[in-house]
XYZ file of C-alpha atoms in Angstrom:
603
model
C 16.076 -39.633 -62.468
C 15.061 -40.842 -59.057
C 16.517 -40.362 -55.613
C 15.477 -39.543 -52.059
C 15.677 -36.059 -50.566
C 19.341 -35.313 -50.130
C 21.570 -32.287 -50.468
C 24.161 -33.290 -53.032
C 27.339 -31.631 -54.192
C 27.720 -31.975 -57.949
C 30.949 -30.114 -58.530
C 33.167 -32.859 -57.176
C 33.416 -34.677 -60.485
C 36.244 -32.506 -61.733
C 38.589 -35.301 -62.722
C 38.918 -39.056 -62.529
C 41.848 -40.420 -60.568
C 44.420 -42.637 -62.239
C 44.744 -44.587 -59.019
C 45.096 -48.332 -59.538
C 45.164 -51.212 -57.087
C 48.669 -52.622 -57.236
C 47.577 -56.244 -57.304
C 45.434 -55.706 -60.385
C 46.900 -55.418 -63.841
C 45.998 -52.636 -66.260
C 42.558 -53.220 -67.762
C 43.305 -52.290 -71.378
C 46.587 -54.221 -71.490
C 44.860 -57.297 -70.111
C 42.064 -57.121 -72.664
C 44.393 -56.578 -75.618
C 46.485 -59.515 -74.540
C 43.477 -61.813 -74.284
C 42.003 -60.727 -77.604
C 45.225 -61.323 -79.516
C 45.125 -64.956 -78.423
C 42.932 -65.941 -81.362
C 43.588 -69.650 -80.830
C 41.534 -69.557 -77.660
C 37.787 -70.202 -78.223
C 35.698 -67.045 -78.396
C 33.607 -67.911 -75.325
C 36.699 -68.481 -73.182
C 38.298 -65.207 -74.271
C 35.175 -63.198 -73.496
C 34.567 -65.031 -70.216
C 38.111 -64.350 -69.011
C 37.870 -60.624 -69.803
C 34.479 -60.469 -68.096
C 35.557 -62.324 -64.960
C 38.768 -60.308 -64.627
C 36.781 -57.077 -64.743
C 34.296 -58.407 -62.191
C 37.129 -59.183 -59.774
C 38.773 -55.799 -60.326
C 35.451 -54.099 -59.757
C 34.887 -56.108 -56.570
C 38.348 -55.153 -55.304
C 37.678 -51.433 -55.651
C 34.236 -51.684 -54.064
C 35.736 -53.726 -51.233
C 38.259 -50.914 -50.651
C 35.337 -48.558 -50.030
C 34.488 -50.596 -46.921
C 37.884 -49.889 -45.397
C 38.083 -46.121 -45.546
C 36.183 -43.073 -44.341
C 38.336 -40.616 -46.269
C 36.244 -38.686 -48.785
C 38.871 -38.543 -51.518
C 39.602 -42.252 -51.226
C 35.897 -43.084 -51.307
C 35.463 -41.028 -54.472
C 38.554 -42.558 -56.097
C 37.553 -46.143 -55.352
C 33.995 -45.509 -56.488
C 35.019 -44.023 -59.844
C 37.342 -46.940 -60.583
C 34.706 -49.483 -59.570
C 31.984 -47.755 -61.555
C 34.102 -47.696 -64.707
C 34.729 -51.428 -64.401
C 31.046 -52.061 -63.735
C 30.211 -50.266 -66.961
C 32.822 -52.396 -68.725
C 31.010 -55.589 -67.674
C 27.537 -54.138 -68.233
C 26.947 -55.457 -71.782
C 27.514 -59.075 -70.725
C 26.084 -58.825 -67.213
C 22.883 -57.058 -68.252
C 22.262 -59.608 -70.997
C 23.038 -62.869 -69.264
C 22.024 -62.058 -65.670
C 19.234 -59.479 -65.628
C 18.413 -60.007 -61.946
C 21.916 -59.294 -60.650
C 22.428 -56.414 -63.055
C 19.177 -54.830 -61.868
C 20.212 -55.291 -58.229
C 23.628 -53.721 -58.767
C 22.417 -50.781 -60.866
C 19.098 -50.056 -59.135
C 17.900 -46.465 -58.559
C 18.327 -45.322 -54.980
C 14.657 -45.537 -54.060
C 12.606 -48.133 -52.231
C 11.982 -51.229 -54.317
C 8.404 -52.397 -53.768
C 7.178 -55.655 -55.265
C 3.521 -56.573 -54.787
C 2.392 -60.002 -55.947
C -0.667 -60.227 -53.708
C -1.710 -59.393 -50.143
C 0.492 -62.179 -48.784
C 3.559 -61.343 -50.853
C 4.608 -57.687 -50.555
C 8.355 -57.044 -50.489
C 9.897 -53.668 -49.636
C 13.663 -53.334 -49.947
C 16.145 -50.486 -49.698
C 18.563 -50.645 -52.646
C 22.232 -51.374 -52.113
C 23.511 -50.467 -55.538
C 26.076 -48.368 -57.372
C 23.529 -45.549 -57.422
C 23.295 -45.845 -53.620
C 27.057 -45.443 -53.431
C 27.116 -42.497 -55.846
C 24.461 -40.526 -54.007
C 25.938 -41.335 -50.580
C 29.598 -40.712 -51.383
C 28.874 -37.407 -53.110
C 26.449 -36.111 -50.488
C 27.453 -33.058 -48.452
C 27.432 -35.203 -45.326
C 28.765 -38.747 -45.473
C 26.655 -41.579 -44.094
C 29.494 -44.037 -43.584
C 27.219 -46.808 -42.341
C 25.131 -46.673 -45.526
C 28.228 -46.473 -47.727
C 30.001 -49.396 -46.067
C 26.832 -51.483 -45.939
C 26.140 -51.015 -49.652
C 29.788 -51.648 -50.528
C 29.766 -54.905 -48.586
C 26.684 -56.273 -50.360
C 27.913 -55.164 -53.785
C 31.326 -56.755 -53.184
C 29.797 -60.059 -52.187
C 27.447 -60.012 -55.163
C 30.286 -59.299 -57.620
C 32.449 -62.081 -56.199
C 29.554 -64.507 -56.393
C 28.969 -63.518 -60.007
C 32.607 -64.129 -60.907
C 32.597 -67.507 -59.194
C 29.416 -68.720 -60.883
C 29.767 -67.202 -64.346
C 29.565 -69.643 -67.225
C 29.505 -68.212 -70.731
C 30.028 -71.534 -72.501
C 26.398 -71.490 -73.623
C 26.877 -68.382 -75.777
C 25.999 -68.916 -79.400
C 26.241 -66.447 -82.243
C 22.666 -65.221 -81.804
C 23.366 -64.547 -78.108
C 26.411 -62.460 -79.015
C 24.414 -60.404 -81.486
C 21.519 -59.923 -79.075
C 23.991 -58.827 -76.403
C 25.605 -56.377 -78.808
C 22.279 -54.875 -79.796
C 20.960 -54.676 -76.231
C 24.049 -52.750 -75.197
C 23.881 -50.162 -77.972
C 20.144 -49.694 -77.363
C 20.679 -49.350 -73.615
C 23.205 -46.585 -74.236
C 20.869 -44.709 -76.584
C 17.697 -45.074 -74.540
C 18.931 -44.834 -70.945
C 22.714 -44.586 -70.874
C 23.094 -41.078 -72.311
C 20.190 -39.664 -70.274
C 21.691 -39.734 -66.783
C 19.336 -42.528 -65.766
C 21.955 -44.379 -63.717
C 24.379 -41.537 -62.985
C 22.076 -39.152 -61.113
C 24.707 -37.094 -59.319
C 27.872 -37.101 -61.387
C 26.069 -37.087 -64.732
C 28.948 -39.189 -66.049
C 26.671 -40.820 -68.586
C 28.717 -40.043 -71.684
C 32.081 -41.305 -70.434
C 30.381 -44.361 -68.968
C 28.690 -45.036 -72.309
C 32.092 -44.772 -73.995
C 33.296 -47.498 -71.642
C 30.385 -49.677 -72.713
C 31.340 -49.197 -76.351
C 34.944 -50.126 -75.557
C 33.639 -53.480 -74.335
C 31.583 -53.846 -77.512
C 34.742 -53.184 -79.479
C 36.525 -55.887 -77.479
C 33.717 -58.337 -78.223
C 33.813 -57.522 -81.933
C 37.578 -57.970 -82.022
C 37.283 -61.308 -80.265
C 34.646 -62.316 -82.839
C 36.716 -61.222 -85.846
C 36.971 -64.721 -87.286
C 33.169 -65.001 -87.392
C 32.965 -62.303 -90.076
C 32.932 -63.564 -93.639
C 32.736 -59.982 -94.908
C 35.926 -58.333 -93.640
C 34.730 -54.926 -94.844
C 31.730 -55.282 -92.539
C 34.036 -56.016 -89.623
C 36.112 -52.921 -90.423
C 32.926 -50.850 -90.743
C 31.956 -51.946 -87.233
C 35.338 -50.951 -85.792
C 35.266 -47.592 -87.551
C 31.745 -46.848 -86.321
C 32.471 -47.939 -82.749
C 35.676 -45.896 -82.625
C 33.810 -42.838 -83.889
C 31.071 -43.406 -81.299
C 33.617 -43.657 -78.486
C 35.221 -40.416 -79.646
C 31.861 -38.589 -79.841
C 30.934 -39.749 -76.340
C 34.311 -38.905 -74.807
C 34.298 -35.434 -76.359
C 30.708 -34.711 -75.357
C 29.459 -32.667 -72.400
C 26.333 -33.845 -70.620
C 24.138 -30.753 -70.960
C 25.102 -29.761 -74.508
C 25.419 -33.261 -76.012
C 23.419 -33.678 -79.232
C 21.424 -36.810 -78.488
C 19.258 -36.348 -81.578
C 22.325 -36.545 -83.794
C 23.749 -39.465 -81.789
C 20.668 -41.640 -82.272
C 20.075 -40.608 -85.868
C 23.658 -40.963 -87.066
C 25.093 -43.613 -84.752
C 22.446 -45.805 -83.099
C 20.412 -46.245 -86.279
C 23.583 -46.843 -88.295
C 24.649 -49.524 -85.829
C 21.269 -51.241 -86.138
C 21.869 -51.415 -89.892
C 25.310 -52.928 -89.269
C 23.697 -55.365 -86.842
C 21.280 -56.581 -89.508
C 24.096 -56.997 -92.014
C 26.021 -59.010 -89.421
C 23.042 -61.298 -88.891
C 23.181 -62.118 -92.591
C 26.969 -62.378 -92.653
C 27.074 -64.764 -89.704
C 24.077 -66.697 -91.084
C 22.285 -66.379 -87.745
C 18.756 -67.646 -87.195
C 17.160 -66.248 -84.050
C 15.119 -68.800 -82.080
C 12.516 -66.218 -81.074
C 11.838 -62.486 -80.923
C 12.168 -60.341 -77.822
C 10.685 -56.874 -77.273
C 12.574 -55.380 -80.211
C 12.072 -57.087 -83.560
C 15.201 -58.882 -84.712
C 15.301 -56.936 -87.985
C 14.639 -53.453 -86.534
C 16.654 -50.716 -88.249
C 15.420 -47.837 -86.088
C 14.166 -47.384 -82.541
C 11.527 -44.898 -83.733
C 9.499 -47.006 -86.167
C 6.226 -48.908 -86.316
C 8.329 -51.979 -87.101
C 10.584 -51.600 -84.052
C 8.504 -53.469 -81.495
C 7.241 -57.003 -81.205
C 3.859 -56.379 -79.564
C 3.587 -60.074 -78.638
C 6.262 -59.412 -76.032
C 3.786 -57.246 -74.128
C 1.095 -59.900 -73.809
C 0.917 -63.167 -71.872
C -0.783 -64.880 -74.802
C 1.302 -67.515 -76.547
C -0.328 -67.078 -79.950
C -2.446 -63.909 -79.967
C -4.548 -63.272 -83.042
C -3.076 -60.544 -85.211
C -3.706 -58.970 -88.593
C -6.005 -56.452 -90.256
C -9.145 -58.563 -89.877
C -8.941 -58.873 -86.089
C -8.061 -55.158 -85.793
C -11.162 -54.231 -87.814
C -13.316 -56.479 -85.637
C -11.814 -54.920 -82.534
C -12.559 -51.446 -83.868
C -16.226 -52.363 -84.337
C -16.435 -53.682 -80.784
C -14.554 -50.649 -79.444
C -17.208 -48.328 -80.891
C -20.280 -50.422 -79.987
C -22.385 -48.807 -77.188
C -24.627 -51.872 -77.003
C -21.928 -53.654 -75.029
C -22.745 -51.510 -71.994
C -25.714 -52.261 -69.731
C -27.698 -49.152 -70.688
C -26.550 -49.201 -74.301
C -25.203 -45.656 -74.019
C -21.451 -46.131 -73.595
C -18.673 -47.600 -75.685
C -14.909 -47.468 -75.280
C -14.989 -44.520 -77.687
C -17.159 -42.552 -75.234
C -14.063 -41.710 -73.206
C -11.445 -42.286 -75.900
C -12.006 -40.043 -78.916
C -9.843 -40.684 -81.952
C -9.447 -36.971 -82.741
C -8.042 -36.398 -79.244
C -5.550 -39.279 -79.501
C -8.147 -41.465 -77.775
C -8.738 -39.211 -74.755
C -11.854 -37.113 -74.064
C -10.529 -33.616 -73.298
C -12.040 -33.572 -69.793
C -10.237 -33.125 -66.471
C -11.759 -36.402 -65.355
C -14.043 -38.539 -67.479
C -17.770 -38.390 -66.768
C -18.566 -40.484 -63.707
C -14.885 -41.282 -63.123
C -12.229 -40.092 -60.693
C -9.333 -39.801 -63.111
C -8.352 -38.290 -66.420
C -8.780 -40.561 -69.464
C -5.296 -41.582 -70.677
C -4.442 -41.880 -74.345
C -4.713 -45.346 -75.851
C -2.014 -44.580 -78.395
C 1.044 -46.709 -77.632
C -0.893 -48.347 -74.788
C 0.224 -51.738 -76.116
C 3.872 -50.989 -75.304
C 3.710 -51.311 -71.532
C 3.380 -54.027 -68.909
C 0.848 -52.409 -66.562
C -2.489 -50.708 -67.170
C -4.586 -48.048 -65.430
C -2.909 -45.229 -63.531
C -2.630 -47.458 -60.452
C -1.333 -50.461 -62.487
C -4.128 -52.752 -61.300
C -4.317 -54.620 -64.621
C -1.518 -56.594 -66.202
C -2.823 -56.802 -69.766
C -5.117 -55.038 -72.198
C -7.496 -57.994 -72.072
C -7.554 -57.701 -68.279
C -8.106 -53.954 -68.410
C -11.209 -54.485 -70.536
C -12.708 -56.723 -67.826
C -12.410 -53.867 -65.335
C -14.164 -51.462 -67.717
C -16.997 -53.907 -68.417
C -17.666 -54.596 -64.738
C -17.183 -51.043 -63.445
C -20.525 -49.670 -62.244
C -19.686 -46.190 -63.560
C -18.627 -47.487 -66.983
C -20.278 -50.463 -68.747
C -21.921 -51.641 -65.490
C -22.248 -55.141 -66.902
C -20.457 -58.467 -66.687
C -18.708 -60.799 -69.097
C -21.804 -62.933 -69.631
C -23.752 -59.848 -70.690
C -20.913 -58.826 -73.016
C -20.887 -62.269 -74.600
C -24.641 -62.356 -75.094
C -24.725 -58.922 -76.737
C -22.031 -59.902 -79.233
C -23.769 -63.185 -80.061
C -27.017 -61.315 -80.745
C -25.360 -59.068 -83.324
C -25.484 -60.744 -86.752
C -22.711 -58.490 -88.079
C -20.180 -60.081 -85.758
C -20.879 -63.768 -86.509
C -19.060 -64.103 -89.869
C -16.131 -62.137 -88.480
C -15.700 -64.438 -85.493
C -16.186 -67.424 -87.798
C -13.283 -66.379 -90.012
C -10.935 -65.094 -87.314
C -11.599 -67.295 -84.290
C -13.050 -70.368 -86.042
C -16.504 -69.503 -84.759
C -15.416 -69.227 -81.140
C -17.321 -66.343 -79.614
C -16.198 -66.129 -75.996
C -15.633 -63.272 -73.615
C -11.928 -63.787 -74.213
C -12.030 -63.652 -78.010
C -14.144 -60.493 -77.725
C -11.624 -58.872 -75.401
C -8.719 -60.092 -77.503
C -10.136 -58.452 -80.628
C -10.643 -55.155 -78.794
C -7.124 -55.388 -77.373
C -5.654 -56.022 -80.822
C -7.311 -52.858 -82.085
C -5.659 -50.907 -79.271
C -2.350 -52.628 -80.066
C -2.596 -51.222 -83.586
C -2.523 -47.631 -82.291
C 1.272 -47.209 -82.276
C 2.039 -45.670 -85.679
C 5.347 -43.844 -84.980
C 4.591 -41.455 -87.863
C 5.008 -38.108 -86.127
C 7.126 -35.254 -87.425
C 9.778 -36.168 -84.890
C 9.878 -39.831 -85.943
C 10.180 -38.931 -89.612
C 13.060 -36.558 -88.907
C 15.113 -38.811 -86.656
C 14.662 -41.585 -89.231
C 15.901 -39.324 -92.010
C 12.588 -39.415 -93.904
C 12.253 -35.637 -93.854
C 14.255 -32.617 -92.767
C 11.650 -30.372 -91.181
C 12.489 -30.424 -87.482
C 12.968 -26.940 -86.050
C 15.867 -25.790 -83.931
C 13.548 -25.474 -80.928
C 12.064 -28.977 -81.376
C 15.525 -30.513 -81.592
C 16.691 -28.503 -78.571
C 13.619 -29.711 -76.705
C 14.440 -33.344 -77.415
C 18.014 -32.862 -76.239
C 16.797 -31.187 -73.027
C 14.211 -33.953 -72.543
C 17.003 -36.516 -72.860
C 19.577 -34.634 -70.793
C 19.349 -31.500 -68.692
C 15.602 -31.820 -68.105
C 15.897 -35.428 -66.846
C 12.544 -36.211 -68.490
C 13.819 -39.348 -70.245
C 14.909 -40.921 -66.966
C 11.210 -41.650 -66.354
C 9.679 -41.226 -69.837
C 11.944 -43.586 -71.727
C 12.367 -43.190 -75.479
C 11.149 -44.143 -78.006
C 7.669 -44.619 -76.475
C 8.354 -41.944 -73.854
C 6.440 -43.868 -71.200
C 7.593 -45.669 -68.040
C 8.460 -49.050 -69.563
C 12.192 -49.580 -69.167
C 14.281 -50.332 -72.270
C 15.774 -52.388 -73.736
C 14.100 -55.421 -72.093
C 10.704 -53.721 -71.682
C 9.704 -56.099 -68.901
C 8.827 -53.500 -66.244
C 6.600 -50.422 -66.260
C 7.512 -47.950 -63.548
C 5.348 -45.895 -61.219
C 6.348 -42.543 -59.758
C 5.435 -40.218 -56.912
C 5.485 -36.683 -58.302
C 3.444 -34.788 -55.730
C 0.704 -33.701 -58.131
C -1.444 -30.947 -56.557
C -5.197 -31.051 -56.199
C -5.537 -27.630 -57.838
C -3.497 -25.549 -60.255
C -1.984 -23.545 -57.415
C 1.714 -22.971 -56.723
C 1.205 -20.804 -53.628
C -1.028 -22.936 -51.402
C -0.531 -26.316 -53.045
C -2.012 -29.439 -51.473
C -1.380 -32.934 -52.808
C -4.266 -34.490 -54.728
C -6.325 -36.797 -52.516
C -6.130 -39.761 -54.929
C -3.843 -42.317 -53.245
C -2.981 -44.052 -56.512
C -1.209 -47.399 -56.114
C -2.067 -47.571 -52.410
C -5.532 -48.806 -53.368
C -4.216 -52.107 -54.698
C -2.906 -53.733 -51.515
C -2.895 -50.923 -48.952
C 0.891 -50.613 -49.035
C 1.741 -47.387 -47.218
C 4.834 -46.815 -49.340
C 2.686 -46.802 -52.485
C 0.588 -43.769 -51.557
C 0.333 -41.193 -54.373
C 2.226 -43.390 -56.859
C 0.971 -43.440 -60.447
C 2.098 -45.112 -63.642
C 4.267 -43.023 -65.956
C 2.246 -42.391 -69.148
C 3.505 -41.688 -72.653
C 3.976 -38.087 -73.748
C 3.404 -39.016 -77.381
C 0.477 -37.108 -78.892
C 0.496 -34.867 -75.801
C -0.563 -31.901 -77.927
C -3.934 -33.644 -78.348
C -4.469 -35.041 -74.853
C -4.974 -32.011 -72.571
C -5.619 -31.593 -69.698
C -2.692 -33.345 -68.030
C -1.799 -35.518 -65.023
C -4.031 -38.214 -63.511
C -6.458 -35.561 -62.236
C -6.310 -33.226 -65.245
C -4.996 -30.420 -63.043
C -2.934 -28.708 -65.751
C -4.707 -27.498 -68.913
C -1.503 -26.561 -70.774
C 1.742 -28.391 -71.536
C 3.686 -25.302 -70.463
C 2.203 -25.659 -66.965
C 3.308 -29.294 -66.809
C 6.838 -28.242 -67.731
C 6.742 -25.521 -65.072
C 5.675 -28.098 -62.455
C 8.670 -30.306 -63.268
C 11.006 -27.324 -63.521
C 10.146 -26.374 -59.942
C 10.950 -29.867 -58.647
C 7.461 -31.368 -58.695
C 5.393 -31.283 -55.531
C 8.440 -30.477 -53.409
C 8.971 -27.319 -55.412
C 5.510 -25.979 -54.617
C 5.472 -26.846 -50.936
C 4.113 -30.403 -50.955
C 6.253 -32.480 -48.600
C 6.222 -36.176 -49.510
C 9.406 -37.930 -48.318
C 9.128 -40.702 -50.904
C 8.788 -38.358 -53.899
C 10.716 -40.027 -56.721
C 11.033 -36.892 -58.838
C 14.185 -34.972 -57.854
C 13.159 -32.038 -55.641
C 15.842 -29.735 -57.004
C 14.663 -27.106 -59.505
C 15.853 -27.829 -63.054
C 16.578 -24.131 -63.636
C 15.445 -24.259 -67.243
C 15.270 -20.958 -69.062
C 12.043 -19.747 -70.681
C 13.533 -20.713 -74.062
C 14.352 -24.216 -72.825
C 10.886 -24.700 -71.338
C 9.267 -23.661 -74.614
C 11.604 -26.002 -76.479
C 10.332 -28.899 -74.365
C 6.763 -28.016 -75.306
C 7.729 -27.738 -78.977
C 9.405 -31.143 -78.874
C 6.420 -32.838 -77.254
C 4.108 -31.262 -79.828
C 6.336 -32.707 -82.572
C 5.379 -36.176 -81.270
C 1.857 -35.787 -82.685
C 1.141 -38.634 -85.087
C 0.020 -37.620 -88.571
C -2.359 -40.551 -88.910
C -4.065 -42.384 -86.056
């Protein structure tokens, strides 16, 4: 969860008004009427429902511009937000850019391409409206300004929407994206930071999925499969509507609903005889979000046809452990990344370095590398290590020559790369080894996948707190629990937490490392660091970019206090909410227990 420093009243979400704009017909009646018209082509039926909801949503947001009355602002917002969630499955799938604009967190959006192309924008999104309307003091100018831009954007979307291109594989992708978005961000409070209306909003999303399934009824050859979908979706809607944000059992929801729906999805692919033209971040045949077969690692690389397979991984492992690739012959990748420590080194900061060595487990499943995100690929990260004077202190020509001199490597490059020994094929092999370090075989994974029944009450409680009350999953997104945003996995986030220089809560001073500022000197990027995975955290102490906390319990305490703000560090752009989480001792220990359950059994 991310928002600027504001004092916010949370108790206002006592009930949702039944207010309706007179000129707009009832949403459910309209949808039912459209869906029963089975003679109309599927694409036209769905497009009409979608466009009607866009216009209704725009009308309510437009009404926000014309009032300063608190109750009216709240009423219009709640109606508009519900309709926005109704269009989310289609909008988020077919127009990622506009969906991201409309649903953006209420923090500065900074995009840095190079020194000549740095863009800094204040969001004007539904989250902007939520935080502003439910603040103790209304900023009418901000509210009206955001409402104006959102209204115009929604109207433009309605005017330019064309869903005629939708084919069966698009419909299924859209369906799957929506159910994954609910499970991985929707039920966490990620985009409802004040009202915590995540469960009811997710129920609205599932109502749209039900509408889509009903409109697609004639596509099902297996009518029992269609009925199974409706039964499952109805049960999911009921569970979400009956749930309460803090106590909701997210472990049970994912295990018994999301995974079940992925199985139904795969059966539907067969039933509809769909052939997907390509694979996105999630493999088309995934049956769980917590599996080593969930992700398509090719999505996280710019390479069109990267080498894969056991042979290239074994070659990469040899190169990873070879100290002769460094100038003095005394350092390999394994020097700072020990397998028994989940590929970290156990030091506050690595020898000769300024930062803590991050785990390489699950490193493949992100879009940015290094704490300051200065590399965009694993192959690119390796270049920085080779040329760093305090690491390999070499260059790519030296790397290439050393590999060519080693007779062990020649037959391997001959068989894998057709004899091409280049600095790139060397780096690619090392990168493929790192890409193999995402096993998803922890105790937690096995339990949520139903492979064993050993999870403790505290571990399960910890996961549910991580995903709800603790707000952890609004930055550490499941299933990787890093900062790469599901379900598209196209962006890896950075955060400003206010990490102290020393383990001191009384006289805390922010750590001197300026983080992302070093890339392009952007003032608004000072103290920002990439969000790492918490998988295998039990093996990767000490914690944070500077290794300031030796114990997981101390990390939890830091977050429970409100990050840097909670220990007296004043950074206006802190993205971590400054409000204390007010977790009990039991709840804090449960978080630790959960994170320790993410330790892989075989690396």
